[in-house]
């Protein structure tokens, strides 16, 4: 049995009561949507894909989610909400993700209840269990199911299966919320978040191949670029143009992080840094 068949079998017990999928458009939720859409073709059940759009996500991510849902033949419901109205999120504390996920999924649960659907699932994968993810506690408290993590599927597994299915998101770099570009304790505003998104759009113009990259922002005026070491030569060759473009956004200093890209680049400031404890 293939891993994809295992995933569909794992999802089948949830279908009878209907399913709500928190859908970002990234490869994890896209794989789940593809599996659910395929299951629905042979066993009709109620399926709702929900995207919670906020200042913490770029508009490009919403467009990608809409495209991916349309490709799967599933209508996407988009809710706009403002997490920055909550100090526990806007103040960007180390447990910001817990409060954000709690707010986010409480709204999705309410949508599920209104629609009369029993199961709410998300795209957490097995790799997410090994790093600092305070939002996992909110998922447990609210009873959200994470099929990929439950099956032990890593991001590499997900990308491999997605590529085999021909999903457009298979090689797309991960796009965590824009709050991760800032040091903990920096008060988040729509303007700051848009500036981070604009900076990363500029960088992607210089690194057109799918590549994980982040623009980390320090003291509002320092842009620290995280890219894979394989991209360093391009950064050096284009250093003047990159620096000029980012200075146009108001950055006084533009730096290249010699350690390269790493997920959770701001979490090093936490002491101690450890995965969110398992139940």
mmCIF file of C-alpha atoms in Angstrom:
data_model
loop_
_atom_site.group_PDB
_atom_site.id
_atom_site.type_symbol
_atom_site.label_atom_id
_atom_site.label_comp_id
_atom_site.label_asym_id
_atom_site.label_seq_id
_atom_site.Cartn_x
_atom_site.Cartn_y
_atom_site.Cartn_z
ATOM 1 C CA UNK A 1 0.000 0.000 0.000
ATOM 2 C CA UNK A 2 1.376 3.398 -0.966
ATOM 3 C CA UNK A 3 1.673 6.250 1.510
ATOM 4 C CA UNK A 4 -1.060 8.073 -0.368
ATOM 5 C CA UNK A 5 -3.416 5.116 0.035
ATOM 6 C CA UNK A 6 -2.529 4.986 3.733
ATOM 7 C CA UNK A 7 -3.486 8.651 4.016
ATOM 8 C CA UNK A 8 -6.846 8.108 2.329
ATOM 9 C CA UNK A 9 -7.553 5.114 4.555
ATOM 10 C CA UNK A 10 -6.698 7.216 7.601
ATOM 11 C CA UNK A 11 -9.162 9.887 6.496
ATOM 12 C CA UNK A 12 -12.084 7.558 5.727
ATOM 13 C CA UNK A 13 -13.408 7.261 9.316
ATOM 14 C CA UNK A 14 -13.864 11.047 9.407
ATOM 15 C CA UNK A 15 -15.989 11.324 6.295
ATOM 16 C CA UNK A 16 -19.385 10.299 7.636
ATOM 17 C CA UNK A 17 -19.839 13.402 9.758
ATOM 18 C CA UNK A 18 -18.367 15.767 7.197
ATOM 19 C CA UNK A 19 -14.961 17.440 7.200
ATOM 20 C CA UNK A 20 -13.650 20.991 7.492
ATOM 21 C CA UNK A 21 -10.072 21.470 6.295
ATOM 22 C CA UNK A 22 -8.024 24.490 7.378
ATOM 23 C CA UNK A 23 -6.570 25.262 3.961
ATOM 24 C CA UNK A 24 -3.580 27.547 3.507
ATOM 25 C CA UNK A 25 -2.728 26.385 -0.010
ATOM 26 C CA UNK A 26 0.682 25.090 1.090
ATOM 27 C CA UNK A 27 1.776 21.586 0.187
ATOM 28 C CA UNK A 28 0.566 19.978 3.450
ATOM 29 C CA UNK A 29 -3.025 21.177 3.251
ATOM 30 C CA UNK A 30 -2.996 20.790 -0.548
ATOM 31 C CA UNK A 31 -2.177 17.088 -0.203
ATOM 32 C CA UNK A 32 -5.006 16.657 2.299
ATOM 33 C CA UNK A 33 -7.419 18.464 -0.019
ATOM 34 C CA UNK A 34 -6.399 16.276 -2.959
ATOM 35 C CA UNK A 35 -7.001 13.126 -0.913
ATOM 36 C CA UNK A 36 -10.358 14.369 0.364
ATOM 37 C CA UNK A 37 -11.468 15.428 -3.119
ATOM 38 C CA UNK A 38 -10.555 11.996 -4.490
ATOM 39 C CA UNK A 39 -12.400 10.241 -1.675
ATOM 40 C CA UNK A 40 -15.464 12.393 -2.283
ATOM 41 C CA UNK A 41 -15.594 11.249 -5.908
ATOM 42 C CA UNK A 42 -16.368 7.685 -4.767
ATOM 43 C CA UNK A 43 -18.043 8.357 -1.418
ATOM 44 C CA UNK A 44 -19.982 11.634 -1.390
ATOM 45 C CA UNK A 45 -19.585 13.529 1.875
ATOM 46 C CA UNK A 46 -19.714 17.131 2.960
ATOM 47 C CA UNK A 47 -16.399 18.947 2.655
ATOM 48 C CA UNK A 48 -15.563 22.540 3.500
ATOM 49 C CA UNK A 49 -12.149 24.091 2.803
ATOM 50 C CA UNK A 50 -11.578 27.247 4.864
ATOM 51 C CA UNK A 51 -8.879 29.861 4.545
ATOM 52 C CA UNK A 52 -8.505 32.374 7.368
ATOM 53 C CA UNK A 53 -6.938 35.434 5.741
ATOM 54 C CA UNK A 54 -5.297 38.034 7.955
ATOM 55 C CA UNK A 55 -2.447 40.563 7.938
ATOM 56 C CA UNK A 56 -0.185 37.686 9.013
ATOM 57 C CA UNK A 57 -0.432 36.222 5.496
ATOM 58 C CA UNK A 58 0.399 37.846 2.178
ATOM 59 C CA UNK A 59 -2.194 38.379 -0.526
ATOM 60 C CA UNK A 60 -0.116 36.124 -2.780
ATOM 61 C CA UNK A 61 -0.706 33.224 -0.384
ATOM 62 C CA UNK A 62 -4.462 33.754 -0.626
ATOM 63 C CA UNK A 63 -4.295 33.710 -4.424
ATOM 64 C CA UNK A 64 -2.287 30.488 -4.321
ATOM 65 C CA UNK A 65 -4.861 28.921 -1.978
ATOM 66 C CA UNK A 66 -7.716 29.917 -4.281
ATOM 67 C CA UNK A 67 -5.879 28.464 -7.278
ATOM 68 C CA UNK A 68 -5.083 25.195 -5.483
ATOM 69 C CA UNK A 69 -8.669 24.736 -4.282
ATOM 70 C CA UNK A 70 -10.017 25.389 -7.773
ATOM 71 C CA UNK A 71 -7.572 22.853 -9.223
ATOM 72 C CA UNK A 72 -8.900 20.272 -6.748
ATOM 73 C CA UNK A 73 -12.492 21.112 -7.682
ATOM 74 C CA UNK A 74 -13.345 22.278 -4.174
ATOM 75 C CA UNK A 75 -14.879 25.635 -3.337
ATOM 76 C CA UNK A 76 -12.798 27.680 -0.918
ATOM 77 C CA UNK A 77 -14.455 29.692 1.844
ATOM 78 C CA UNK A 78 -12.354 32.682 2.890
ATOM 79 C CA UNK A 79 -12.823 34.466 6.206
ATOM 80 C CA UNK A 80 -11.059 37.754 6.890
ATOM 81 C CA UNK A 81 -10.089 38.331 10.492
ATOM 82 C CA UNK A 82 -7.767 40.593 12.435
ATOM 83 C CA UNK A 83 -5.645 38.762 15.023
ATOM 84 C CA UNK A 84 -3.730 41.968 15.751
ATOM 85 C CA UNK A 85 -6.678 43.231 17.757
ATOM 86 C CA UNK A 86 -5.540 40.793 20.472
ATOM 87 C CA UNK A 87 -2.530 41.997 22.512
ATOM 88 C CA UNK A 88 -1.458 38.366 23.058
ATOM 89 C CA UNK A 89 -0.791 38.241 19.308
ATOM 90 C CA UNK A 90 0.084 41.834 18.395
ATOM 91 C CA UNK A 91 2.707 42.056 21.158
ATOM 92 C CA UNK A 92 4.467 39.074 19.556
ATOM 93 C CA UNK A 93 5.322 37.113 22.724
ATOM 94 C CA UNK A 94 7.074 33.722 22.460
ATOM 95 C CA UNK A 95 3.697 31.942 22.779
ATOM 96 C CA UNK A 96 2.063 34.129 20.127
ATOM 97 C CA UNK A 97 1.395 31.087 17.961
ATOM 98 C CA UNK A 98 -0.693 29.475 20.702
ATOM 99 C CA UNK A 99 -3.009 32.469 20.956
ATOM 100 C CA UNK A 100 -3.181 32.864 17.185
ATOM 101 C CA UNK A 101 -4.034 29.198 16.575
ATOM 102 C CA UNK A 102 -6.589 29.333 19.380
ATOM 103 C CA UNK A 103 -8.312 32.321 17.746
ATOM 104 C CA UNK A 104 -7.924 30.915 14.240
ATOM 105 C CA UNK A 105 -9.327 27.465 14.916
ATOM 106 C CA UNK A 106 -12.071 28.657 17.256
ATOM 107 C CA UNK A 107 -13.461 30.508 14.253
ATOM 108 C CA UNK A 108 -13.118 27.457 12.035
ATOM 109 C CA UNK A 109 -14.864 25.299 14.653
ATOM 110 C CA UNK A 110 -17.711 27.826 14.708
ATOM 111 C CA UNK A 111 -17.967 27.577 10.912
ATOM 112 C CA UNK A 112 -18.004 23.775 11.191
ATOM 113 C CA UNK A 113 -20.800 23.895 13.779
ATOM 114 C CA UNK A 114 -22.845 26.230 11.596
ATOM 115 C CA UNK A 115 -22.425 23.880 8.646
ATOM 116 C CA UNK A 116 -23.122 20.795 10.777
ATOM 117 C CA UNK A 117 -19.730 19.206 10.075
ATOM 118 C CA UNK A 118 -18.065 17.035 12.699
ATOM 119 C CA UNK A 119 -14.310 16.894 11.979
ATOM 120 C CA UNK A 120 -11.839 19.773 11.684
ATOM 121 C CA UNK A 121 -8.402 18.868 10.334
ATOM 122 C CA UNK A 122 -5.171 20.694 9.573
ATOM 123 C CA UNK A 123 -1.874 20.115 7.780
ATOM 124 C CA UNK A 124 0.517 19.725 10.704
ATOM 125 C CA UNK A 125 3.162 17.169 9.673
ATOM 126 C CA UNK A 126 5.549 15.006 11.689
ATOM 127 C CA UNK A 127 8.442 17.471 11.368
ATOM 128 C CA UNK A 128 6.341 20.080 13.165
ATOM 129 C CA UNK A 129 6.371 17.871 16.250
ATOM 130 C CA UNK A 130 10.154 18.220 16.576
ATOM 131 C CA UNK A 131 10.474 22.007 16.661
ATOM 132 C CA UNK A 132 9.119 24.909 18.695
ATOM 133 C CA UNK A 133 5.421 25.030 17.820
ATOM 134 C CA UNK A 134 3.375 26.463 20.732
ATOM 135 C CA UNK A 135 0.309 26.425 18.475
ATOM 136 C CA UNK A 136 0.142 22.647 18.813
ATOM 137 C CA UNK A 137 -1.248 23.075 22.322
ATOM 138 C CA UNK A 138 -4.202 25.018 20.928
ATOM 139 C CA UNK A 139 -4.853 22.263 18.376
ATOM 140 C CA UNK A 140 -4.949 19.640 21.126
ATOM 141 C CA UNK A 141 -7.182 21.728 23.367
ATOM 142 C CA UNK A 142 -9.662 22.306 20.540
ATOM 143 C CA UNK A 143 -9.666 18.719 19.279
ATOM 144 C CA UNK A 144 -8.223 19.480 15.840
ATOM 145 C CA UNK A 145 -7.042 16.395 13.971
ATOM 146 C CA UNK A 146 -3.692 16.379 12.129
ATOM 147 C CA UNK A 147 -3.703 13.312 9.850
ATOM 148 C CA UNK A 148 -0.216 13.831 8.409
ATOM 149 C CA UNK A 149 1.391 14.020 11.849
ATOM 150 C CA UNK A 150 -0.698 11.097 13.084
ATOM 151 C CA UNK A 151 0.721 8.984 10.251
ATOM 152 C CA UNK A 152 4.282 10.162 10.899
ATOM 153 C CA UNK A 153 4.515 11.852 7.498
ATOM 154 C CA UNK A 154 7.378 14.343 7.266
ATOM 155 C CA UNK A 155 7.568 17.360 4.975
ATOM 156 C CA UNK A 156 9.770 15.330 2.628
ATOM 157 C CA UNK A 157 7.127 12.582 2.536
ATOM 158 C CA UNK A 158 4.416 15.131 1.799
ATOM 159 C CA UNK A 159 6.404 16.741 -1.016
ATOM 160 C CA UNK A 160 7.180 13.340 -2.558
ATOM 161 C CA UNK A 161 3.528 12.276 -2.561
ATOM 162 C CA UNK A 162 2.389 15.685 -3.825
ATOM 163 C CA UNK A 163 4.912 15.550 -6.667
ATOM 164 C CA UNK A 164 3.620 12.114 -7.644
ATOM 165 C CA UNK A 165 0.116 13.574 -7.826
ATOM 166 C CA UNK A 166 1.320 16.509 -9.897
ATOM 167 C CA UNK A 167 0.286 19.122 -7.326
ATOM 168 C CA UNK A 168 1.589 22.591 -8.160
ATOM 169 C CA UNK A 169 2.554 23.181 -4.525
ATOM 170 C CA UNK A 170 4.873 20.141 -4.351
ATOM 171 C CA UNK A 171 8.074 22.189 -4.591
ATOM 172 C CA UNK A 172 6.731 25.494 -3.290
ATOM 173 C CA UNK A 173 8.729 26.848 -0.352
ATOM 174 C CA UNK A 174 6.997 26.939 3.013
ATOM 175 C CA UNK A 175 5.373 30.257 3.915
ATOM 176 C CA UNK A 176 4.918 30.594 7.681
ATOM 177 C CA UNK A 177 3.123 33.633 9.026
ATOM 178 C CA UNK A 178 4.840 36.983 8.619
ATOM 179 C CA UNK A 179 5.176 37.441 12.384
ATOM 180 C CA UNK A 180 8.097 34.986 12.271
ATOM 181 C CA UNK A 181 10.205 37.641 10.525
ATOM 182 C CA UNK A 182 10.399 39.738 13.695
ATOM 183 C CA UNK A 183 12.070 39.400 17.072
ATOM 184 C CA UNK A 184 9.770 38.329 19.886
ATOM 185 C CA UNK A 185 8.442 41.337 21.753
ATOM 186 C CA UNK A 186 8.308 43.627 18.703
ATOM 187 C CA UNK A 187 4.761 44.945 18.425
ATOM 188 C CA UNK A 188 3.288 43.839 15.127
ATOM 189 C CA UNK A 189 1.409 46.256 12.881
ATOM 190 C CA UNK A 190 -0.050 45.803 9.394
ATOM 191 C CA UNK A 191 2.576 48.209 8.066
ATOM 192 C CA UNK A 192 5.481 46.197 9.491
ATOM 193 C CA UNK A 193 4.056 42.937 8.190
ATOM 194 C CA UNK A 194 3.485 44.389 4.723
ATOM 195 C CA UNK A 195 7.066 45.649 4.706
ATOM 196 C CA UNK A 196 8.357 42.147 5.421
ATOM 197 C CA UNK A 197 6.170 40.690 2.671
ATOM 198 C CA UNK A 198 7.342 43.360 0.216
ATOM 199 C CA UNK A 199 10.972 42.634 1.058
ATOM 200 C CA UNK A 200 10.538 38.933 0.396
ATOM 201 C CA UNK A 201 8.786 39.652 -2.907
ATOM 202 C CA UNK A 202 11.868 41.647 -3.903
ATOM 203 C CA UNK A 203 14.202 38.818 -2.898
ATOM 204 C CA UNK A 204 12.219 36.272 -4.889
ATOM 205 C CA UNK A 205 12.844 38.391 -7.955
ATOM 206 C CA UNK A 206 16.558 37.739 -7.512
ATOM 207 C CA UNK A 207 16.142 34.033 -6.677
ATOM 208 C CA UNK A 208 13.463 32.862 -9.136
ATOM 209 C CA UNK A 209 13.967 29.134 -8.587
ATOM 210 C CA UNK A 210 11.908 27.716 -5.704
ATOM 211 C CA UNK A 211 14.066 28.423 -2.675
ATOM 212 C CA UNK A 212 13.431 28.766 1.011
ATOM 213 C CA UNK A 213 14.236 32.307 2.031
ATOM 214 C CA UNK A 214 13.351 34.695 4.823
ATOM 215 C CA UNK A 215 13.843 38.383 5.428
ATOM 216 C CA UNK A 216 14.340 38.703 9.181
ATOM 217 C CA UNK A 217 13.969 42.219 10.547
ATOM 218 C CA UNK A 218 15.843 43.603 13.542
ATOM 219 C CA UNK A 219 15.356 46.989 15.218
ATOM 220 C CA UNK A 220 13.118 48.002 12.276
ATOM 221 C CA UNK A 221 16.108 49.078 10.144
ATOM 222 C CA UNK A 222 18.233 45.915 9.748
ATOM 223 C CA UNK A 223 17.279 43.401 7.046
ATOM 224 C CA UNK A 224 18.911 40.008 7.612
ATOM 225 C CA UNK A 225 18.623 37.776 4.565
ATOM 226 C CA UNK A 226 18.406 34.010 5.080
ATOM 227 C CA UNK A 227 18.865 31.996 1.878
ATOM 228 C CA UNK A 228 20.323 28.541 1.146
ATOM 229 C CA UNK A 229 24.140 28.631 0.829
ATOM 230 C CA UNK A 230 23.765 27.542 -2.799
ATOM 231 C CA UNK A 231 22.237 30.975 -3.458
ATOM 232 C CA UNK A 232 25.112 32.923 -1.863
ATOM 233 C CA UNK A 233 26.949 33.465 -5.152
ATOM 234 C CA UNK A 234 23.878 35.077 -6.695
ATOM 235 C CA UNK A 235 23.470 37.290 -3.630
ATOM 236 C CA UNK A 236 27.071 38.449 -3.924
ATOM 237 C CA UNK A 237 26.777 39.090 -7.653
ATOM 238 C CA UNK A 238 23.565 41.065 -7.152
ATOM 239 C CA UNK A 239 24.479 42.663 -3.824
ATOM 240 C CA UNK A 240 24.231 46.253 -5.019
ATOM 241 C CA UNK A 241 20.805 45.797 -6.619
ATOM 242 C CA UNK A 242 19.458 43.807 -3.655
ATOM 243 C CA UNK A 243 20.699 46.389 -1.166
ATOM 244 C CA UNK A 244 19.294 49.290 -3.169
ATOM 245 C CA UNK A 245 15.885 47.638 -3.504
ATOM 246 C CA UNK A 246 15.638 46.894 0.216
ATOM 247 C CA UNK A 247 16.831 50.366 1.162
ATOM 248 C CA UNK A 248 13.898 51.686 -0.854
ATOM 249 C CA UNK A 249 11.697 49.971 1.742
ATOM 250 C CA UNK A 250 13.399 51.896 4.525
ATOM 251 C CA UNK A 251 16.074 49.454 5.680
ATOM 252 C CA UNK A 252 19.326 51.163 6.631
ATOM 253 C CA UNK A 253 21.409 47.988 6.750
ATOM 254 C CA UNK A 254 21.169 44.899 4.532
ATOM 255 C CA UNK A 255 22.987 41.778 5.721
ATOM 256 C CA UNK A 256 23.451 38.222 4.460
ATOM 257 C CA UNK A 257 23.282 35.560 7.178
ATOM 258 C CA UNK A 258 26.235 33.226 6.576
ATOM 259 C CA UNK A 259 24.463 30.355 8.327
ATOM 260 C CA UNK A 260 21.928 30.346 5.523
ATOM 261 C CA UNK A 261 18.233 29.642 5.659
ATOM 262 C CA UNK A 262 16.811 27.850 8.692
ATOM 263 C CA UNK A 263 13.246 27.444 9.815
ATOM 264 C CA UNK A 264 12.512 29.194 13.096
ATOM 265 C CA UNK A 265 15.409 31.605 12.696
ATOM 266 C CA UNK A 266 14.140 33.862 15.483
ATOM 267 C CA UNK A 267 13.560 31.024 17.961
ATOM 268 C CA UNK A 268 17.259 30.971 18.837
ATOM 269 C CA UNK A 269 16.500 33.979 21.037
ATOM 270 C CA UNK A 270 14.347 31.797 23.275
ATOM 271 C CA UNK A 271 15.938 30.217 26.327
ATOM 272 C CA UNK A 272 15.649 27.344 26.397
ATOM 273 C CA UNK A 273 14.458 26.497 22.901
ATOM 274 C CA UNK A 274 12.693 23.150 22.771
ATOM 275 C CA UNK A 275 9.802 21.510 20.938
ATOM 276 C CA UNK A 276 6.386 22.211 22.372
ATOM 277 C CA UNK A 277 5.876 19.317 24.813
ATOM 278 C CA UNK A 278 3.861 16.355 23.650
ATOM 279 C CA UNK A 279 0.674 15.507 25.511
#
